[in-house]
mmCIF file of C-alpha atoms and ligand atoms in Angstrom:
data_model
loop_
_atom_site.group_PDB
_atom_site.id
_atom_site.type_symbol
_atom_site.label_atom_id
_atom_site.label_comp_id
_atom_site.label_asym_id
_atom_site.label_seq_id
_atom_site.Cartn_x
_atom_site.Cartn_y
_atom_site.Cartn_z
ATOM 1 C CA MET A 1 11.612 -10.669 0.049
ATOM 2 C CA LYS A 2 15.275 -10.842 1.012
ATOM 3 C CA GLU A 3 16.470 -8.256 -1.520
ATOM 4 C CA LEU A 4 14.002 -5.715 -0.122
ATOM 5 C CA GLU A 5 15.045 -6.428 3.462
ATOM 6 C CA GLN A 6 18.689 -5.884 2.511
ATOM 7 C CA LYS A 7 17.801 -2.614 0.740
ATOM 8 C CA ILE A 8 15.982 -1.405 3.866
ATOM 9 C CA LEU A 9 19.039 -2.257 5.991
ATOM 10 C CA ASP A 10 21.409 -0.544 3.529
ATOM 11 C CA GLU A 11 19.411 2.590 2.730
ATOM 12 C CA GLY A 12 16.555 2.983 5.229
ATOM 13 C CA ILE A 13 16.769 5.811 7.742
ATOM 14 C CA VAL A 14 14.860 5.602 11.016
ATOM 15 C CA LEU A 15 13.232 8.883 12.033
ATOM 16 C CA GLY A 16 12.043 9.288 15.596
ATOM 17 C CA GLU A 17 10.577 6.151 17.093
ATOM 18 C CA ASP A 18 8.549 4.697 14.314
ATOM 19 C CA ILE A 19 9.051 6.266 10.895
ATOM 20 C CA LEU A 20 11.211 4.606 8.265
ATOM 21 C CA LYS A 21 12.471 6.836 5.489
ATOM 22 C CA VAL A 22 13.045 4.972 2.239
ATOM 23 C CA ASP A 23 13.173 7.910 -0.148
ATOM 24 C CA SER A 24 16.192 6.483 -1.996
ATOM 25 C CA PHE A 25 14.279 3.567 -3.537
ATOM 26 C CA LEU A 26 10.533 3.863 -2.871
ATOM 27 C CA ASN A 27 9.209 7.231 -1.712
ATOM 28 C CA GLN A 28 11.049 9.724 -3.887
ATOM 29 C CA GLN A 29 13.675 8.093 -6.087
ATOM 30 C CA ILE A 30 12.377 4.793 -7.408
ATOM 31 C CA ASP A 31 14.510 1.690 -7.892
ATOM 32 C CA VAL A 32 12.744 0.461 -11.002
ATOM 33 C CA GLU A 33 14.363 -2.990 -10.983
ATOM 34 C CA LEU A 34 13.397 -3.610 -7.367
ATOM 35 C CA ILE A 35 9.864 -2.280 -7.896
ATOM 36 C CA SER A 36 9.505 -4.601 -10.914
ATOM 37 C CA LYS A 37 10.446 -7.562 -8.732
ATOM 38 C CA MET A 38 7.893 -6.453 -6.129
ATOM 39 C CA GLY A 39 5.254 -6.406 -8.857
ATOM 40 C CA GLU A 40 6.193 -9.965 -9.877
ATOM 41 C CA GLU A 41 6.031 -11.139 -6.274
ATOM 42 C CA PHE A 42 2.596 -9.582 -5.592
ATOM 43 C CA ALA A 43 1.218 -10.855 -8.896
ATOM 44 C CA GLU A 44 2.480 -14.386 -8.200
ATOM 45 C CA HIS A 45 0.906 -14.363 -4.734
ATOM 46 C CA PHE A 46 -2.507 -13.081 -5.857
ATOM 47 C CA LYS A 47 -2.648 -14.696 -9.323
ATOM 48 C CA ASP A 48 -5.496 -17.094 -8.468
ATOM 49 C CA GLN A 49 -7.829 -14.395 -7.135
ATOM 50 C CA ASN A 50 -9.209 -13.283 -10.520
ATOM 51 C CA ILE A 51 -8.101 -9.703 -9.957
ATOM 52 C CA ASP A 52 -9.875 -7.144 -12.150
ATOM 53 C CA LYS A 53 -8.108 -4.056 -10.901
ATOM 54 C CA VAL A 54 -5.242 -2.898 -8.703
ATOM 55 C CA PHE A 55 -6.048 0.003 -6.386
ATOM 56 C CA THR A 56 -3.678 2.228 -4.425
ATOM 57 C CA VAL A 57 -3.366 5.678 -2.868
ATOM 58 C CA GLU A 58 -1.313 8.509 -4.356
ATOM 59 C CA SER A 59 1.563 8.958 -4.438
ATOM 60 C CA SER A 60 3.930 6.360 -3.009
ATOM 61 C CA GLY A 61 1.682 3.372 -3.657
ATOM 62 C CA ILE A 62 1.561 4.041 -7.393
ATOM 63 C CA ALA A 63 4.920 2.532 -8.385
ATOM 64 C CA PRO A 64 4.443 -0.911 -6.757
ATOM 65 C CA ALA A 65 0.755 -0.927 -7.764
ATOM 66 C CA LEU A 66 1.665 -0.228 -11.387
ATOM 67 C CA ALA A 67 4.279 -2.999 -11.441
ATOM 68 C CA THR A 68 1.732 -5.424 -9.957
ATOM 69 C CA ALA A 69 -1.007 -4.430 -12.404
ATOM 70 C CA LYS A 70 1.371 -4.904 -15.330
ATOM 71 C CA ASN A 71 2.152 -8.447 -14.209
ATOM 72 C CA LEU A 72 -1.530 -9.263 -13.677
ATOM 73 C CA GLY A 73 -2.524 -7.677 -16.998
ATOM 74 C CA VAL A 74 -5.083 -5.323 -15.410
ATOM 75 C CA LYS A 75 -5.541 -1.583 -14.916
ATOM 76 C CA CYS A 76 -4.197 0.358 -11.950
ATOM 77 C CA VAL A 77 -6.341 2.994 -10.197
ATOM 78 C CA PHE A 78 -5.110 5.403 -7.556
ATOM 79 C CA GLY A 79 -7.181 7.292 -5.030
ATOM 80 C CA ARG A 80 -6.518 11.009 -4.777
ATOM 81 C CA LYS A 81 -5.933 12.409 -1.353
ATOM 82 C CA LYS A 82 -8.092 15.500 -1.653
ATOM 83 C CA GLN A 83 -10.704 16.940 -3.950
ATOM 84 C CA SER A 84 -9.063 18.561 -6.947
ATOM 85 C CA LEU A 85 -10.651 20.850 -9.500
ATOM 86 C CA THR A 86 -10.489 18.190 -12.158
ATOM 87 C CA THR A 87 -12.239 15.518 -10.079
ATOM 88 C CA SER A 88 -15.911 15.182 -11.039
ATOM 89 C CA GLU A 89 -18.750 15.180 -8.531
ATOM 90 C CA ASP A 90 -19.333 11.548 -9.271
ATOM 91 C CA VAL A 91 -16.873 10.132 -6.759
ATOM 92 C CA TYR A 92 -16.575 7.624 -3.932
ATOM 93 C CA HIS A 93 -14.852 9.021 -0.908
ATOM 94 C CA SER A 94 -13.706 8.109 2.588
ATOM 95 C CA SER A 95 -11.754 9.865 5.312
ATOM 96 C CA VAL A 96 -8.265 8.633 6.088
ATOM 97 C CA PHE A 97 -5.978 9.662 8.929
ATOM 98 C CA SER A 98 -2.479 10.167 7.555
ATOM 99 C CA PHE A 99 0.145 8.471 9.717
ATOM 100 C CA THR A 100 3.090 10.492 8.476
ATOM 101 C CA LYS A 101 1.372 13.883 8.301
ATOM 102 C CA GLN A 102 -0.955 13.395 11.301
ATOM 103 C CA VAL A 103 -3.909 14.988 9.473
ATOM 104 C CA MET A 104 -7.226 13.760 8.078
ATOM 105 C CA ASN A 105 -7.263 13.400 4.292
ATOM 106 C CA GLU A 106 -10.182 12.733 2.024
ATOM 107 C CA LEU A 107 -9.571 9.761 -0.281
ATOM 108 C CA ILE A 108 -11.445 10.180 -3.545
ATOM 109 C CA VAL A 109 -11.985 7.943 -6.574
ATOM 110 C CA ASN A 110 -14.102 8.621 -9.621
ATOM 111 C CA LYS A 111 -16.995 6.139 -9.756
ATOM 112 C CA GLU A 112 -16.047 5.284 -13.320
ATOM 113 C CA PHE A 113 -12.932 3.440 -12.250
ATOM 114 C CA ILE A 114 -14.165 0.893 -9.700
ATOM 115 C CA LYS A 115 -17.262 -1.041 -10.722
ATOM 116 C CA GLU A 116 -19.726 -3.285 -8.961
ATOM 117 C CA GLY A 117 -18.613 -6.907 -8.768
ATOM 118 C CA GLU A 118 -14.948 -6.267 -9.589
ATOM 119 C CA ASN A 119 -12.243 -8.081 -7.627
ATOM 120 C CA VAL A 120 -9.899 -5.383 -6.410
ATOM 121 C CA LEU A 121 -6.362 -5.905 -5.103
ATOM 122 C CA MET A 122 -5.042 -3.101 -2.898
ATOM 123 C CA ILE A 123 -1.331 -2.263 -2.913
ATOM 124 C CA ASP A 124 0.410 0.248 -0.680
ATOM 125 C CA ASP A 125 3.946 1.189 0.305
ATOM 126 C CA PHE A 126 3.520 0.902 4.093
ATOM 127 C CA LEU A 127 1.100 -0.638 6.562
ATOM 128 C CA ALA A 128 1.158 0.920 10.029
ATOM 129 C CA ASN A 129 -2.208 1.467 11.731
ATOM 130 C CA GLY A 130 -4.245 0.331 8.759
ATOM 131 C CA GLN A 131 -5.992 3.645 8.103
ATOM 132 C CA ALA A 132 -5.090 3.936 4.428
ATOM 133 C CA ALA A 133 -6.141 0.321 3.818
ATOM 134 C CA LYS A 134 -9.363 0.872 5.762
ATOM 135 C CA GLY A 135 -10.152 3.900 3.566
ATOM 136 C CA MET A 136 -9.487 1.886 0.410
ATOM 137 C CA ILE A 137 -11.689 -0.989 1.625
ATOM 138 C CA ALA A 138 -14.490 1.509 2.370
ATOM 139 C CA ILE A 139 -14.321 2.843 -1.187
ATOM 140 C CA ILE A 140 -14.219 -0.625 -2.769
ATOM 141 C CA ARG A 141 -17.276 -1.629 -0.732
ATOM 142 C CA GLN A 142 -19.137 1.605 -1.612
ATOM 143 C CA ALA A 143 -18.651 0.583 -5.235
ATOM 144 C CA GLY A 144 -20.104 -2.868 -4.572
ATOM 145 C CA ALA A 145 -16.741 -4.355 -5.544
ATOM 146 C CA ASN A 146 -14.742 -6.987 -3.604
ATOM 147 C CA PRO A 147 -11.509 -6.190 -1.741
ATOM 148 C CA VAL A 148 -9.745 -9.500 -2.344
ATOM 149 C CA GLY A 149 -6.354 -8.742 -0.851
ATOM 150 C CA CYS A 150 -3.941 -6.151 0.421
ATOM 151 C CA GLY A 151 -0.334 -6.234 -0.784
ATOM 152 C CA ILE A 152 2.070 -4.192 1.300
ATOM 153 C CA VAL A 153 5.697 -3.379 0.516
ATOM 154 C CA ILE A 154 6.769 -2.673 4.125
ATOM 155 C CA GLU A 155 4.633 -3.701 7.086
ATOM 156 C CA LYS A 156 5.421 -2.313 10.520
ATOM 157 C CA SER A 157 4.211 -5.396 12.330
ATOM 158 C CA PHE A 158 4.649 -3.757 15.736
ATOM 159 C CA SER A 159 1.606 -1.627 14.810
ATOM 160 C CA ASN A 160 -1.932 -2.965 14.589
ATOM 161 C CA GLY A 161 -2.649 -2.435 10.870
ATOM 162 C CA ARG A 162 -2.672 -6.119 9.960
ATOM 163 C CA SER A 163 -5.370 -7.028 12.474
ATOM 164 C CA ILE A 164 -7.508 -4.045 11.407
ATOM 165 C CA VAL A 165 -7.402 -5.164 7.769
ATOM 166 C CA GLU A 166 -7.829 -8.877 8.564
ATOM 167 C CA ASP A 167 -10.779 -8.093 10.850
ATOM 168 C CA MET A 168 -12.417 -6.519 7.784
ATOM 169 C CA GLY A 169 -12.083 -9.897 6.067
ATOM 170 C CA VAL A 170 -9.164 -9.004 3.794
ATOM 171 C CA GLU A 171 -5.909 -10.974 3.469
ATOM 172 C CA VAL A 172 -2.658 -9.042 4.010
ATOM 173 C CA TYR A 173 0.509 -10.075 2.175
ATOM 174 C CA SER A 174 3.668 -8.090 2.937
ATOM 175 C CA LEU A 175 7.057 -8.233 1.247
ATOM 176 C CA ALA A 176 8.977 -7.100 4.354
ATOM 177 C CA ARG A 177 7.689 -7.201 7.923
ATOM 178 C CA ILE A 178 9.489 -5.053 10.466
ATOM 179 C CA ALA A 179 9.195 -6.291 14.042
ATOM 180 C CA LYS A 180 11.487 -3.667 15.570
ATOM 181 C CA LEU A 181 12.461 -0.221 14.259
ATOM 182 C CA GLU A 182 15.278 1.549 16.042
ATOM 183 C CA GLU A 183 18.189 3.642 14.850
ATOM 184 C CA ASP A 184 20.870 1.166 13.718
ATOM 185 C CA ASN A 185 18.629 -1.766 14.630
ATOM 186 C CA ILE A 186 15.941 -2.865 12.216
ATOM 187 C CA VAL A 187 14.668 -6.354 12.942
ATOM 188 C CA PHE A 188 12.492 -8.308 10.506
ATOM 189 C CA GLU A 189 9.902 -10.937 11.364
ATOM 190 C CA GLU A 190 11.057 -14.499 10.730
ATOM 191 C CA ASN A 191 9.411 -15.942 7.607
HETATM 192 P P1 5GP B 1 -1.506 3.498 8.033
HETATM 193 O O1 5GP B 1 -2.613 4.146 7.269
HETATM 194 O O2 5GP B 1 -1.465 1.993 7.869
HETATM 195 O O3 5GP B 1 -1.463 3.919 9.466
HETATM 196 O O4 5GP B 1 -0.161 4.047 7.427
HETATM 197 C C1 5GP B 1 0.154 3.737 6.099
HETATM 198 C C2 5GP B 1 0.385 4.985 5.296
HETATM 199 O O5 5GP B 1 1.173 5.923 6.024
HETATM 200 C C3 5GP B 1 1.157 4.612 4.052
HETATM 201 O O6 5GP B 1 0.341 4.890 2.938
HETATM 202 C C4 5GP B 1 2.406 5.470 4.074
HETATM 203 O O7 5GP B 1 2.286 6.491 3.108
HETATM 204 C C5 5GP B 1 2.444 6.123 5.431
HETATM 205 N N1 5GP B 1 3.447 5.545 6.351
HETATM 206 C C6 5GP B 1 3.199 4.874 7.512
HETATM 207 N N2 5GP B 1 4.327 4.573 8.143
HETATM 208 C C7 5GP B 1 5.329 5.025 7.362
HETATM 209 C C8 5GP B 1 6.756 5.003 7.498
HETATM 210 O O8 5GP B 1 7.364 4.500 8.473
HETATM 211 N N3 5GP B 1 7.462 5.565 6.491
HETATM 212 C C9 5GP B 1 6.876 6.128 5.399
HETATM 213 N N4 5GP B 1 7.660 6.635 4.460
HETATM 214 N N5 5GP B 1 5.535 6.178 5.243
HETATM 215 C C10 5GP B 1 4.766 5.638 6.216
#
């Protein structure tokens, strides 16, 4: 998605060796127009997969997941990152290593919201080492539902996340794929 690549070049900030900060349009302030276009793009790509539900992880996956769910005409569910007082006992959970925070988080979803046999499309903001996606796939499979695809806004293709997700039998579709991430030098994969 050319518009997204240009936005990353204009507003992305590279932190350290491998973190891209995109707080100005995705991770804190949200560019609603751009997110809407992302939703259209994901929905167009996955429209023939009979998606029943869009699933993401709080908090940065929610905006693109919501836009995608709206275009597909389905509900959007987000996993919570730790047990909260309002979460019932009746939950699916899996452990996820957080790339940005370097800690283990528990990913939790109420059993009510993902049902056996449903076709579930995962959406997330970034794909790095595939841990968030792996945690989502684990939850979908615990529910007896089908992970039918993984839509990613920004894939860091120099990391191994794509092969981890594909090895679990799930297609990955990314809107921007970063091959190289250096200060003042962000290089995208050729389409
Ligand atoms: P993974 O689980 O694939 O290793 O990492 C993906 C998760 O880590 C995403 O949900 C995202 O929140 C976070 N993440 C990974 N890399 C980056 C990055 O470069 N920038 C930001 N903002 N988040 C990242």
